[in-house]
């Protein structure tokens, strides 16, 4: 009986020690993806400002949304421009069919040497129809297309630090976007776009001159 009690005691102690070691290692929460459905459009993530690494938009009768199987975003700074790439899938509400899709936004901005400089984007609106901006789209394995944007806005509503246990982990960029573009004789609309991204050195690249 004493041996049995000793084994139980050691087992409990090992569990506490294991938990203690885990708690001392701060996880990289910037890799997490938390999808909270929108109240009115459940196929889209709700607009949040917590670094949930989500994005989504209505694309005509379909939805362009984040997925766990694809790295959702990348950002880089090069030669006076910021490039922001959102990658996910496009799908409809009534079908299981889906395709990979990415949209990239390139626009001029102040120099950003590191992801921490992205705080400068706080409360910044980008007119995507201006001549110095470029929006590209890629669906599946097809080549990228430069969109002929006639109306559009990329709005960084909030840029803030993400701190965990007083350690700076990332910069959270949250905002909205909309695009109206012309392809041939037809117009297409991407609307109700929203994003909430945790950006650290793993997702930001600075390319010097």
C-alpha positions in Angstrom: 0.0 0.0 0.0 2.8 2.4 0.8 4.4 1.8 -2.6 1.1 2.5 -4.3 0.7 5.8 -2.4 4.3 6.8 -3.2 3.6 6.2 -6.9 0.5 8.3 -6.9 2.3 11.1 -5.1 5.2 11.1 -7.6 2.7 11.1 -10.5 0.9 14.2 -9.1 4.2 16.0 -8.5 5.4 15.3 -12.1 2.1 16.7 -13.4 2.6 20.0 -11.4 6.3 20.2 -12.5 5.2 19.7 -16.2 2.6 22.4 -15.9 5.1 24.8 -14.4 7.5 24.3 -17.2 4.8 24.8 -19.8 3.7 28.1 -18.2 7.2 29.4 -18.3 7.3 29.0 -22.1 5.2 31.8 -23.7 3.6 30.4 -26.8 3.7 32.3 -30.1 0.0 33.2 -30.3 0.6 35.1 -33.5 0.2 31.7 -35.3 -3.3 31.2 -33.9 -6.4 31.7 -36.0 -9.6 32.5 -34.2 -12.7 32.7 -36.4 -15.7 34.3 -34.8 -18.7 34.4 -37.2 -20.2 37.7 -38.1 -23.6 38.3 -36.6 -25.2 39.1 -39.9 -22.9 37.3 -42.4 -21.8 34.1 -40.6 -19.6 33.1 -43.5 -17.4 36.1 -42.7 -15.4 36.7 -39.5 -16.7 39.4 -37.2 -14.8 42.6 -37.2 -12.3 42.4 -34.3 -9.2 44.2 -33.1 -7.6 41.5 -31.1 -5.0 40.0 -33.5 -7.1 36.9 -34.4 -5.4 36.5 -37.8 -8.6 36.5 -39.7 -9.9 38.3 -42.8 -12.9 38.0 -45.0 -15.0 39.8 -47.7 -18.0 39.3 -49.9 -16.9 38.7 -53.5 -20.0 39.1 -55.7 -22.2 36.1 -54.6 -19.2 34.3 -53.0 -17.0 34.8 -50.0 -13.2 35.4 -49.8 -12.1 34.1 -46.4 -9.2 33.0 -44.4 -8.4 29.2 -43.9 -6.2 27.3 -41.6 -4.5 25.5 -44.5 -2.9 28.6 -46.0 -0.7 31.3 -44.5 -3.2 34.1 -44.3 -1.1 37.2 -44.8 2.4 38.6 -45.6 3.7 42.1 -45.5 6.8 43.7 -46.9 8.4 47.1 -47.4 10.4 47.9 -50.5 11.4 51.1 -52.3 8.9 53.3 -50.6 5.9 50.9 -50.9 4.1 48.6 -48.5 2.9 45.3 -50.0 0.1 43.5 -48.1 -1.0 40.1 -49.3 -4.2 38.3 -48.0 -4.3 34.6 -49.0 -7.3 32.3 -48.4 -10.1 30.7 -50.4 -13.1 31.8 -52.3 -16.3 29.8 -51.8 -20.1 30.1 -52.0 -22.6 29.5 -49.2 -24.5 26.8 -51.0 -21.6 24.7 -52.4 -18.6 22.8 -51.1 -16.5 23.9 -54.1 -13.7 26.3 -53.4 -10.6 27.8 -54.9 -7.4 29.3 -53.5 -7.3 33.0 -53.9 -5.1 35.9 -52.9 -5.4 39.7 -53.1 -2.4 42.0 -52.7 -2.4 45.7 -52.0 0.6 47.8 -52.8 0.7 51.5 -51.8 3.3 54.2 -51.0 4.1 54.8 -47.4 6.8 56.0 -44.9 9.8 53.7 -44.5 9.1 50.7 -42.3 12.4 49.0 -41.2 10.7 46.4 -39.0 7.2 45.2 -38.2 7.1 47.6 -35.2 7.1 50.6 -37.6 3.7 49.4 -38.9 2.2 51.3 -36.0 2.4 54.3 -38.3 -0.5 52.9 -40.2 -2.9 53.6 -37.4 -6.1 55.4 -38.7 -4.7 55.5 -42.3 -7.0 55.3 -45.4 -5.6 54.2 -48.7 -7.4 55.1 -51.9 -7.0 52.0 -54.0 -8.1 53.7 -57.2 -5.2 56.2 -57.1 -2.5 55.9 -59.7 0.3 55.1 -57.2 -1.6 52.1 -55.8 -1.9 48.6 -57.3 -4.2 45.7 -56.5 -3.5 42.2 -57.8 -5.6 39.1 -57.7 -4.7 35.4 -58.1 -7.2 32.6 -58.2 -6.0 29.0 -58.1 -2.9 28.3 -60.3 -3.7 31.1 -62.7 -1.3 34.0 -63.1 -1.7 37.2 -61.1 -4.0 39.9 -62.6 -3.6 43.6 -62.0 -7.1 44.8 -61.2 -8.5 47.9 -63.0 -9.8 49.4 -59.8 -12.4 52.1 -60.3 -13.3 52.5 -56.6 -11.7 51.1 -53.5 -10.4 51.8 -50.0 -8.1 50.0 -47.6 -8.6 51.4 -44.1 -6.2 50.6 -41.2 -8.6 51.6 -38.5 -6.3 50.6 -35.7 -2.6 49.6 -35.2 -1.6 48.5 -31.7 1.0 46.5 -29.9 0.3 43.0 -28.8 1.9 42.4 -25.5 1.9 39.1 -23.5 3.3 39.1 -20.0 4.9 42.5 -20.7 6.7 41.1 -23.8 6.0 42.6 -27.2 4.9 39.8 -29.4 3.5 41.6 -32.5 1.8 44.6 -34.0 -2.0 44.1 -34.6 -3.4 45.7 -37.7 -7.2 45.8 -37.9 -9.4 47.4 -40.6 -11.6 47.2 -43.6 -11.4 47.1 -47.3 -13.6 47.3 -50.4 -12.8 47.1 -54.2 -14.8 47.7 -57.3 -12.9 46.8 -60.5 -13.6 46.4 -64.2 -12.6 43.3 -66.2 -13.5 43.5 -69.8 -16.9 45.1 -70.0 -18.0 43.8 -66.6 -17.7 45.3 -63.1 -17.0 43.2 -60.0 -17.4 44.1 -56.3 -15.5 43.0 -53.2 -17.3 44.5 -50.2 -17.6 44.2 -46.4 -14.0 43.3 -46.2 -12.4 43.2 -42.8 -9.0 42.0 -41.4 -7.4 41.5 -37.9 -3.8 40.5 -38.2 -0.9 39.8 -35.7 2.3 40.7 -37.5 5.8 40.0 -36.3 9.2 39.3 -37.9 7.8 36.0 -39.3 5.3 37.8 -41.5 7.1 41.1 -42.3 10.0 41.6 -44.7 12.1 44.7 -45.1 13.9 44.9 -48.5 16.5 47.7 -48.4 17.4 49.7 -51.5 
